[in-house]
Amino acid sequence: METENTLQPIKDVESCIEAIVFAAGYPMPYQKLSEVIGVGVREIKKFCARIAKRYESDSTGLLFLQFPDSCQFCTKEQYGPYIREALNVRRGGNLSSASMEVLAVVAYNQPVTRAFIDAVRGVDSSYAVNSLIDKELIAATGRLDAPGRPLLYGTTEKFLRVFGLSTLDDLPKTETVLPPNTLTDQLAIEVDAKEAPQQEDAED
Amino acid sequence: METENTLQPIKDVESCIEAIVFAAGYPMPYQKLSEVIGVGVREIKKFCARIAKRYESDSTGLLFLQFPDSCQFCTKEQYGPYIREALNVRRGGNLSSASMEVLAVVAYNQPVTRAFIDAVRGVDSSYAVNSLIDKELIAATGRLDAPGRPLLYGTTEKFLRVFGLSTLDDLPKTETVLPPNTLTDQLAIEVDAKEAPQQEDAED
Amino acid sequence: MENMTYRLSDFEGPLDLLLALIEKNKLNILDIPIALICDQYLEFLENARAMDMDIATDFLNMASKLMVWKSEMLLPHEDEGAEKPPRFDLSDILIRHQHAKEVVPKLFPLYAYFGGRCVKDTDEISPDKTFVAEQKITDLLAAVRRVNSYRDTIENAKTAFVPMVSKPIVPVEGKIVSILETLHLFGTATLRDLLSNEPTLADLIASFMGVLELIKLRRILIEEGDENAENSVHGEGTCFFINPDAPAEDAEADATVLSKE
């Protein structure tokens, strides 16, 4: 942290939660908020309840949703049709930069495990991976013959279509294609072996 | 639009704008909001000004930014370090002085060609230019009507956001007064004509 | 220049040097005597070269431009009434250059303060989860570049971390012993036979180095291929056997130790 920010006033903690949850976009675990802000999980939940109430009652287009372990901003339902109309026409829309990065890793290195994607990006990529699966841009293509038998992911036909490619060979050969050898499959095996069982069950 | 939603009350229009702008994430053109909501652009801007004021004064972690042609939600700057930590964003935002110099040249003289940037800096700037494009602080805005049809670059809305500006008029003033930009055409013809063909193809 | 008051390393680029020369001569930036400036610029570069310094191409490019402008100025104009030939307006460039330099220190604090303004990624609240608009391949390439830029930091973090875990050392000597054992046992073996069972990349490299070492020491020989083969070496299929007249076993001491990664 570059500045000596200490969040003392209660209002500030609420604003900080809002800012983090907004920037994340995806459901943000209370646990994470607690770690980053330095306030107990129980308190965080209380602050969140206040934020949620504020957005519900206020005349705003946003809602602050509280889930058992996480929270998230979303828009009020009645504006759905307007949103759809405003956003759908945008070329290149609705792929986040995180999703685009995961897609790049998968496209140029497929088939890959989740652990491989995480290792290459250096951060947990599970939200982006799931979102790309939902969008049918990547799909499980098999399992790695390694402890935990983690799923392998590759790109789909739809991926080719939305990027205007006929085959994967049409992917531009840039100088910057990821060198797959620095992070070997071994890494994937090591990491997946620990995580795989519970994670993979959830998906099947 | 699938439902017959008509937004009568003024509050509703504001909420609807909020919802659309929030869902988009990227700078939403007033023009688009006007089309979707069915209210004139001038009115939309007024509503937006009210929303912006509300988020500025309210004790919330969010800001509603108004650019010349579009608007966007973002977080208040003081929570940046917390967000970075929560989202595991690397400190990739640092700008080298070379990049900052290129940014200054583009911001105060735009639109400019690569040849113009090189000439004004006196050194080859392609690395800094590409890095600024990747950071989405500058972007191609068109082509110069000259041999080779070189790309013209300008600053983006992200540039305005991360430098706390509403318009380019807010750029810091200096003692040196810039002459009107008549160089671009001349430079483009002299320098770009040689380089342009292969360089520009690679970018499209 | 009688006394070298500047050094090449003081200047980030040729334009900074030109500005310094203009200031030194107390010249008006809007009315630069090209001939004078050109001569001083060249003299400066000459001095720098005499001091055995590498002169960056940017400085040399500028020198050639200055010389072209100077010669244009010295050429007699055939008809005086004609417009001057179009050329770079050096004053204009220098003013813009100076301006950019002035502005940079004002932009840094703005960025430091407002750079924390974050926006939301776009796809998370999509009304239709499966909807994907057309995508530009350039965005994918930009993502590739971003990921590659993370790579360095990750690799650095990894190398910093490696010494803390026990680092497996793969000695080439050990590989040499097992290669010789294999050859004793089977008489001959192909390169594939010798390398195929190595569990890690480091083992693989160590074994391969072992093979090379043994060839160098003439402890093993490459078997002549069958007569149809064009070459006697067949990639993975290259076949080795133990040299019956091997020189004395002594030189193995210098076999390299290869560490993982």
Tab-separated table of N, CA and C in Angstrom, chain A residues 73-197:
chain	number	residue	atom	x	y	z
A	73	PHE	N	-22.689	-6.187	-5.930
A	73	PHE	CA	-23.603	-5.186	-6.472
A	73	PHE	C	-24.321	-5.764	-7.679
A	74	CYS	N	-25.571	-5.399	-7.855
A	74	CYS	CA	-26.231	-5.711	-9.125
A	74	CYS	C	-27.251	-4.616	-9.407
A	75	THR	N	-27.892	-4.689	-10.554
A	75	THR	CA	-28.870	-3.662	-10.907
A	75	THR	C	-30.261	-4.122	-10.517
A	76	LYS	N	-31.145	-3.170	-10.282
A	76	LYS	CA	-32.529	-3.531	-9.949
A	76	LYS	C	-33.186	-4.159	-11.176
A	77	GLU	N	-33.975	-5.153	-10.868
A	77	GLU	CA	-34.532	-6.006	-11.919
A	77	GLU	C	-35.279	-5.250	-13.008
A	78	GLN	N	-36.049	-4.241	-12.591
A	78	GLN	CA	-36.947	-3.603	-13.564
A	78	GLN	C	-36.205	-2.901	-14.707
A	79	TYR	N	-34.883	-2.686	-14.534
A	79	TYR	CA	-34.163	-1.993	-15.602
A	79	TYR	C	-33.500	-2.969	-16.576
A	80	GLY	N	-33.696	-4.254	-16.328
A	80	GLY	CA	-33.100	-5.290	-17.173
A	80	GLY	C	-33.272	-5.058	-18.665
A	81	PRO	N	-34.494	-4.829	-19.122
A	81	PRO	CA	-34.678	-4.661	-20.570
A	81	PRO	C	-33.875	-3.497	-21.147
A	82	TYR	N	-33.809	-2.400	-20.402
A	82	TYR	CA	-33.049	-1.242	-20.879
A	82	TYR	C	-31.562	-1.580	-20.971
A	83	ILE	N	-31.093	-2.286	-19.932
A	83	ILE	CA	-29.678	-2.651	-19.909
A	83	ILE	C	-29.352	-3.521	-21.116
A	84	ARG	N	-30.217	-4.501	-21.336
A	84	ARG	CA	-29.962	-5.423	-22.438
A	84	ARG	C	-29.878	-4.661	-23.753
A	85	GLU	N	-30.807	-3.735	-23.918
A	85	GLU	CA	-30.784	-3.009	-25.178
A	85	GLU	C	-29.534	-2.131	-25.292
A	86	ALA	N	-29.156	-1.534	-24.192
A	86	ALA	CA	-28.007	-0.621	-24.243
A	86	ALA	C	-26.701	-1.378	-24.458
A	87	LEU	N	-26.606	-2.584	-23.927
A	87	LEU	CA	-25.318	-3.282	-23.953
A	87	LEU	C	-25.140	-4.253	-25.107
A	88	ASN	N	-26.201	-4.867	-25.553
A	88	ASN	CA	-26.028	-5.961	-26.501
A	88	ASN	C	-25.412	-5.529	-27.814
A	89	VAL	N	-25.670	-4.320	-28.181
A	89	VAL	CA	-25.194	-3.896	-29.494
A	89	VAL	C	-23.722	-3.571	-29.488
A	90	ARG	N	-23.129	-3.530	-28.322
A	90	ARG	CA	-21.740	-3.081	-28.289
A	90	ARG	C	-20.813	-4.180	-28.789
A	91	ARG	N	-20.075	-3.847	-29.809
A	91	ARG	CA	-19.114	-4.782	-30.358
A	91	ARG	C	-17.997	-4.998	-29.350
A	92	GLY	N	-17.625	-6.236	-29.165
A	92	GLY	CA	-16.525	-6.512	-28.258
A	92	GLY	C	-16.911	-6.419	-26.802
A	93	GLY	N	-18.209	-6.307	-26.545
A	93	GLY	CA	-18.649	-6.130	-25.169
A	93	GLY	C	-18.589	-7.400	-24.364
A	94	ASN	N	-18.867	-7.245	-23.158
A	94	ASN	CA	-19.041	-8.268	-22.135
A	94	ASN	C	-18.012	-9.391	-22.061
A	95	LEU	N	-16.774	-9.080	-22.345
A	95	LEU	CA	-15.694	-9.965	-21.908
A	95	LEU	C	-14.748	-9.112	-21.072
A	96	SER	N	-14.611	-9.466	-19.814
A	96	SER	CA	-13.737	-8.681	-18.941
A	96	SER	C	-12.288	-8.923	-19.326
A	97	SER	N	-11.411	-8.073	-18.847
A	97	SER	CA	-10.003	-8.273	-19.194
A	97	SER	C	-9.492	-9.566	-18.563
A	98	ALA	N	-10.011	-9.901	-17.384
A	98	ALA	CA	-9.592	-11.167	-16.778
A	98	ALA	C	-10.023	-12.344	-17.661
A	99	SER	N	-11.265	-12.294	-18.144
A	99	SER	CA	-11.752	-13.369	-19.014
A	99	SER	C	-10.913	-13.449	-20.280
A	100	MET	N	-10.591	-12.297	-20.825
A	100	MET	CA	-9.822	-12.283	-22.069
A	100	MET	C	-8.447	-12.908	-21.837
A	101	GLU	N	-7.881	-12.649	-20.682
A	101	GLU	CA	-6.569	-13.219	-20.376
A	101	GLU	C	-6.647	-14.741	-20.260
A	102	VAL	N	-7.670	-15.213	-19.544
A	102	VAL	CA	-7.830	-16.655	-19.400
A	102	VAL	C	-8.022	-17.290	-20.775
A	103	LEU	N	-8.837	-16.619	-21.592
A	103	LEU	CA	-9.103	-17.122	-22.930
A	103	LEU	C	-7.798	-17.207	-23.735
A	104	ALA	N	-6.958	-16.203	-23.578
A	104	ALA	CA	-5.671	-16.191	-24.286
A	104	ALA	C	-4.804	-17.370	-23.834
A	105	VAL	N	-4.768	-17.599	-22.531
A	105	VAL	CA	-3.956	-18.700	-22.006
A	105	VAL	C	-4.476	-20.033	-22.542
A	106	VAL	N	-5.796	-20.198	-22.503
A	106	VAL	CA	-6.375	-21.465	-22.963
A	106	VAL	C	-6.151	-21.633	-24.463
A	107	ALA	N	-6.424	-20.580	-25.218
A	107	ALA	CA	-6.358	-20.689	-26.670
A	107	ALA	C	-4.956	-21.091	-27.148
A	108	TYR	N	-3.946	-20.503	-26.538
A	108	TYR	CA	-2.595	-20.744	-27.024
A	108	TYR	C	-1.915	-21.948	-26.379
A	109	ASN	N	-2.495	-22.507	-25.325
A	109	ASN	CA	-1.810	-23.605	-24.635
A	109	ASN	C	-2.659	-24.859	-24.488
A	110	GLN	N	-3.847	-24.857	-25.052
A	110	GLN	CA	-4.777	-25.935	-24.764
A	110	GLN	C	-4.242	-27.312	-25.142
A	111	PRO	N	-4.678	-28.401	-24.444
A	111	PRO	CA	-5.584	-28.335	-23.289
A	111	PRO	C	-4.826	-27.992	-22.012
A	112	VAL	N	-5.453	-27.258	-21.124
A	112	VAL	CA	-4.785	-26.838	-19.896
A	112	VAL	C	-5.682	-27.101	-18.683
A	113	THR	N	-5.047	-27.246	-17.548
A	113	THR	CA	-5.795	-27.389	-16.294
A	113	THR	C	-6.025	-26.003	-15.692
A	114	ARG	N	-6.940	-25.969	-14.712
A	114	ARG	CA	-7.152	-24.704	-14.000
A	114	ARG	C	-5.876	-24.262	-13.300
A	115	ALA	N	-5.159	-25.235	-12.767
A	115	ALA	CA	-3.940	-24.895	-12.034
A	115	ALA	C	-2.934	-24.223	-12.971
A	116	PHE	N	-2.890	-24.714	-14.205
A	116	PHE	CA	-1.978	-24.107	-15.177
A	116	PHE	C	-2.369	-22.651	-15.427
A	117	ILE	N	-3.656	-22.412	-15.623
A	117	ILE	CA	-4.137	-21.045	-15.874
A	117	ILE	C	-3.775	-20.138	-14.700
A	118	ASP	N	-4.054	-20.625	-13.491
A	118	ASP	CA	-3.727	-19.840	-12.295
A	118	ASP	C	-2.243	-19.523	-12.247
A	119	ALA	N	-1.438	-20.538	-12.573
A	119	ALA	CA	0.012	-20.360	-12.469
A	119	ALA	C	0.500	-19.338	-13.488
A	120	VAL	N	-0.037	-19.409	-14.699
A	120	VAL	CA	0.423	-18.484	-15.733
A	120	VAL	C	-0.009	-17.060	-15.408
A	121	ARG	N	-1.246	-16.907	-14.883
A	121	ARG	CA	-1.721	-15.543	-14.599
A	121	ARG	C	-1.259	-15.063	-13.233
A	122	GLY	N	-0.858	-15.987	-12.381
A	122	GLY	CA	-0.376	-15.591	-11.070
A	122	GLY	C	-1.475	-15.253	-10.081
A	123	VAL	N	-2.724	-15.425	-10.484
A	123	VAL	CA	-3.839	-15.168	-9.565
A	123	VAL	C	-4.890	-16.253	-9.746
A	124	ASP	N	-5.755	-16.364	-8.792
A	124	ASP	CA	-6.847	-17.311	-8.886
A	124	ASP	C	-7.779	-16.890	-10.019
A	125	SER	N	-8.079	-17.812	-10.915
A	125	SER	CA	-8.851	-17.458	-12.105
A	125	SER	C	-10.194	-18.153	-12.145
A	126	SER	N	-10.635	-18.696	-11.015
A	126	SER	CA	-11.806	-19.573	-11.097
A	126	SER	C	-13.060	-18.824	-11.553
A	127	TYR	N	-13.199	-17.556	-11.131
A	127	TYR	CA	-14.415	-16.859	-11.554
A	127	TYR	C	-14.434	-16.683	-13.070
A	128	ALA	N	-13.323	-16.240	-13.617
A	128	ALA	CA	-13.255	-16.015	-15.061
A	128	ALA	C	-13.431	-17.332	-15.823
A	129	VAL	N	-12.832	-18.425	-15.312
A	129	VAL	CA	-12.974	-19.718	-15.977
A	129	VAL	C	-14.447	-20.129	-16.018
A	130	ASN	N	-15.111	-20.010	-14.866
A	130	ASN	CA	-16.525	-20.386	-14.836
A	130	ASN	C	-17.357	-19.520	-15.764
A	131	SER	N	-17.019	-18.239	-15.798
A	131	SER	CA	-17.783	-17.345	-16.653
A	131	SER	C	-17.582	-17.709	-18.128
A	132	LEU	N	-16.372	-18.115	-18.487
A	132	LEU	CA	-16.117	-18.517	-19.880
A	132	LEU	C	-16.810	-19.841	-20.205
A	133	ILE	N	-16.926	-20.723	-19.202
A	133	ILE	CA	-17.660	-21.973	-19.419
A	133	ILE	C	-19.136	-21.652	-19.645
A	134	ASP	N	-19.683	-20.752	-18.809
A	134	ASP	CA	-21.079	-20.319	-18.977
A	134	ASP	C	-21.311	-19.756	-20.373
A	135	LYS	N	-20.347	-19.001	-20.851
A	135	LYS	CA	-20.481	-18.366	-22.155
A	135	LYS	C	-20.167	-19.328	-23.293
A	136	GLU	N	-19.795	-20.545	-22.923
A	136	GLU	CA	-19.500	-21.583	-23.918
A	136	GLU	C	-18.332	-21.214	-24.821
A	137	LEU	N	-17.384	-20.478	-24.271
A	137	LEU	CA	-16.184	-20.147	-25.048
A	137	LEU	C	-15.064	-21.148	-24.770
A	138	ILE	N	-15.087	-21.751	-23.580
A	138	ILE	CA	-14.182	-22.854	-23.300
A	138	ILE	C	-14.998	-24.003	-22.721
A	139	ALA	N	-14.442	-25.210	-22.789
A	139	ALA	CA	-15.156	-26.367	-22.262
A	139	ALA	C	-14.135	-27.403	-21.831
A	140	ALA	N	-14.569	-28.264	-20.928
A	140	ALA	CA	-13.706	-29.363	-20.516
A	140	ALA	C	-13.581	-30.333	-21.682
A	141	THR	N	-12.362	-30.768	-21.946
A	141	THR	CA	-12.150	-31.652	-23.095
A	141	THR	C	-11.651	-33.015	-22.657
A	142	GLY	N	-11.342	-33.157	-21.379
A	142	GLY	CA	-10.839	-34.440	-20.905
A	142	GLY	C	-10.222	-34.250	-19.545
A	143	ARG	N	-9.495	-35.278	-19.108
A	143	ARG	CA	-8.839	-35.172	-17.815
A	143	ARG	C	-7.353	-35.463	-17.970
A	144	LEU	N	-6.567	-34.781	-17.148
A	144	LEU	CA	-5.135	-35.027	-17.171
A	144	LEU	C	-4.851	-36.313	-16.423
A	145	ASP	N	-4.002	-37.150	-17.015
A	145	ASP	CA	-3.669	-38.420	-16.383
A	145	ASP	C	-2.635	-38.150	-15.286
A	146	ALA	N	-3.125	-37.670	-14.167
A	146	ALA	CA	-2.245	-37.280	-13.067
A	146	ALA	C	-3.064	-37.381	-11.792
A	147	PRO	N	-2.397	-37.373	-10.651
A	147	PRO	CA	-3.149	-37.471	-9.394
A	147	PRO	C	-4.251	-36.424	-9.338
A	148	GLY	N	-5.441	-36.830	-8.903
A	148	GLY	CA	-6.567	-35.909	-8.846
A	148	GLY	C	-7.322	-35.840	-10.164
A	149	ARG	N	-6.714	-36.367	-11.208
A	149	ARG	CA	-7.306	-36.343	-12.546
A	149	ARG	C	-8.027	-35.023	-12.847
A	150	PRO	N	-7.303	-33.913	-12.829
A	150	PRO	CA	-7.949	-32.614	-13.055
A	150	PRO	C	-8.483	-32.497	-14.479
A	151	LEU	N	-9.544	-31.695	-14.615
A	151	LEU	CA	-10.129	-31.476	-15.928
A	151	LEU	C	-9.197	-30.657	-16.801
A	152	LEU	N	-9.227	-30.950	-18.095
A	152	LEU	CA	-8.480	-30.177	-19.086
A	152	LEU	C	-9.461	-29.321	-19.871
A	153	TYR	N	-9.085	-28.080	-20.128
A	153	TYR	CA	-9.970	-27.178	-20.846
A	153	TYR	C	-9.392	-26.785	-22.193
A	154	GLY	N	-10.298	-26.583	-23.139
A	154	GLY	CA	-9.909	-26.095	-24.460
A	154	GLY	C	-10.962	-25.121	-24.955
A	155	THR	N	-10.659	-24.486	-26.082
A	155	THR	CA	-11.635	-23.545	-26.627
A	155	THR	C	-12.684	-24.299	-27.439
A	156	THR	N	-13.815	-23.638	-27.680
A	156	THR	CA	-14.948	-24.271	-28.357
A	156	THR	C	-15.114	-23.716	-29.772
A	157	GLU	N	-16.085	-24.293	-30.472
A	157	GLU	CA	-16.460	-23.780	-31.796
A	157	GLU	C	-16.925	-22.328	-31.678
A	158	LYS	N	-17.661	-22.073	-30.607
A	158	LYS	CA	-18.188	-20.714	-30.439
A	158	LYS	C	-17.048	-19.712	-30.304
A	159	PHE	N	-15.983	-20.141	-29.653
A	159	PHE	CA	-14.810	-19.274	-29.537
A	159	PHE	C	-14.329	-18.867	-30.926
A	160	LEU	N	-14.191	-19.853	-31.801
A	160	LEU	CA	-13.735	-19.566	-33.167
A	160	LEU	C	-14.691	-18.580	-33.832
A	161	ARG	N	-15.998	-18.814	-33.619
A	161	ARG	CA	-16.994	-17.992	-34.304
A	161	ARG	C	-16.906	-16.531	-33.861
A	162	VAL	N	-16.877	-16.305	-32.530
A	162	VAL	CA	-16.928	-14.908	-32.094
A	162	VAL	C	-15.634	-14.167	-32.411
A	163	PHE	N	-14.540	-14.895	-32.625
A	163	PHE	CA	-13.313	-14.209	-33.005
A	163	PHE	C	-13.100	-14.248	-34.518
A	164	GLY	N	-14.052	-14.817	-35.223
A	164	GLY	CA	-13.956	-14.840	-36.677
A	164	GLY	C	-12.840	-15.718	-37.215
A	165	LEU	N	-12.583	-16.842	-36.543
A	165	LEU	CA	-11.535	-17.758	-36.992
A	165	LEU	C	-12.173	-19.013	-37.575
A	166	SER	N	-11.481	-19.629	-38.550
A	166	SER	CA	-11.996	-20.889	-39.086
A	166	SER	C	-11.480	-22.058	-38.257
A	167	THR	N	-10.195	-22.019	-37.957
A	167	THR	CA	-9.603	-23.065	-37.129
A	167	THR	C	-8.640	-22.404	-36.163
A	168	LEU	N	-8.149	-23.209	-35.234
A	168	LEU	CA	-7.191	-22.674	-34.267
A	168	LEU	C	-5.891	-22.252	-34.948
A	169	ASP	N	-5.643	-22.836	-36.132
A	169	ASP	CA	-4.433	-22.459	-36.854
A	169	ASP	C	-4.477	-21.006	-37.301
A	170	ASP	N	-5.691	-20.443	-37.341
A	170	ASP	CA	-5.815	-19.044	-37.744
A	170	ASP	C	-5.433	-18.082	-36.632
A	171	LEU	N	-5.233	-18.605	-35.426
A	171	LEU	CA	-4.809	-17.715	-34.338
A	171	LEU	C	-3.525	-17.016	-34.758
A	172	PRO	N	-3.441	-15.713	-34.566
A	172	PRO	CA	-2.239	-15.005	-35.001
A	172	PRO	C	-1.004	-15.570	-34.315
A	173	LYS	N	0.027	-15.801	-35.129
A	173	LYS	CA	1.285	-16.247	-34.529
A	173	LYS	C	2.059	-14.991	-34.157
A	174	THR	N	1.980	-14.603	-32.934
A	174	THR	CA	2.733	-13.423	-32.528
A	174	THR	C	4.048	-13.867	-31.939
A	175	GLU	N	4.938	-12.905	-31.770
A	175	GLU	CA	6.202	-13.246	-31.117
A	175	GLU	C	5.930	-13.556	-29.659
A	176	THR	N	4.764	-13.138	-29.202
A	176	THR	CA	4.531	-13.190	-27.773
A	176	THR	C	3.712	-14.402	-27.358
A	177	VAL	N	3.601	-15.404	-28.236
A	177	VAL	CA	2.867	-16.588	-27.824
A	177	VAL	C	3.524	-17.153	-26.573
A	178	LEU	N	2.672	-17.525	-25.622
A	178	LEU	CA	3.184	-17.943	-24.325
A	178	LEU	C	4.084	-19.152	-24.455
A	179	PRO	N	5.260	-19.088	-23.900
A	179	PRO	CA	6.097	-20.284	-23.907
A	179	PRO	C	5.560	-21.282	-22.897
A	180	PRO	N	5.054	-22.409	-23.364
A	180	PRO	CA	4.394	-23.314	-22.431
A	180	PRO	C	5.364	-24.117	-21.579
A	181	ASN	N	6.661	-24.093	-21.935
A	181	ASN	CA	7.549	-25.030	-21.254
A	181	ASN	C	8.057	-24.535	-19.908
A	182	THR	N	8.010	-23.205	-19.685
A	182	THR	CA	8.570	-22.740	-18.419
A	182	THR	C	7.737	-23.224	-17.245
A	183	LEU	N	6.432	-23.317	-17.467
A	183	LEU	CA	5.591	-23.904	-16.435
A	183	LEU	C	5.180	-25.267	-16.967
A	184	THR	N	5.780	-26.267	-16.454
A	184	THR	CA	5.537	-27.578	-17.028
A	184	THR	C	4.249	-28.173	-16.478
A	185	ASP	N	3.841	-29.238	-17.111
A	185	ASP	CA	2.659	-29.953	-16.632
A	185	ASP	C	2.834	-30.396	-15.202
A	186	GLN	N	4.086	-30.586	-14.865
A	186	GLN	CA	4.374	-31.038	-13.523
A	186	GLN	C	3.775	-30.099	-12.494
A	187	LEU	N	3.916	-28.822	-12.777
A	187	LEU	CA	3.364	-27.817	-11.884
A	187	LEU	C	1.865	-28.029	-11.746
A	188	ALA	N	1.225	-28.241	-12.900
A	188	ALA	CA	-0.209	-28.470	-12.883
A	188	ALA	C	-0.538	-29.676	-12.018
A	189	ILE	N	0.273	-30.704	-12.136
A	189	ILE	CA	-0.004	-31.913	-11.369
A	189	ILE	C	0.149	-31.635	-9.883
A	190	GLU	N	1.245	-30.963	-9.547
A	190	GLU	CA	1.496	-30.697	-8.140
A	190	GLU	C	0.362	-29.923	-7.505
A	191	VAL	N	-0.066	-28.885	-8.188
A	191	VAL	CA	-1.059	-28.008	-7.582
A	191	VAL	C	-2.428	-28.669	-7.609
A	192	ASP	N	-2.743	-29.278	-8.735
A	192	ASP	CA	-4.068	-29.857	-8.867
A	192	ASP	C	-4.291	-30.996	-7.886
A	193	ALA	N	-3.255	-31.716	-7.626
A	193	ALA	CA	-3.429	-32.883	-6.778
A	193	ALA	C	-4.034	-32.488	-5.432
A	194	LYS	N	-3.622	-31.322	-4.965
A	194	LYS	CA	-4.150	-30.866	-3.686
A	194	LYS	C	-5.602	-30.421	-3.805
A	195	GLU	N	-5.875	-29.676	-4.849
A	195	GLU	CA	-7.151	-28.974	-4.913
A	195	GLU	C	-8.234	-29.766	-5.611
A	196	ALA	N	-7.791	-30.622	-6.484
A	196	ALA	CA	-8.724	-31.172	-7.457
A	196	ALA	C	-9.984	-31.801	-6.867
A	197	PRO	N	-9.861	-32.722	-5.912
A	197	PRO	CA	-11.040	-33.504	-5.567
A	197	PRO	C	-12.304	-32.671	-5.321
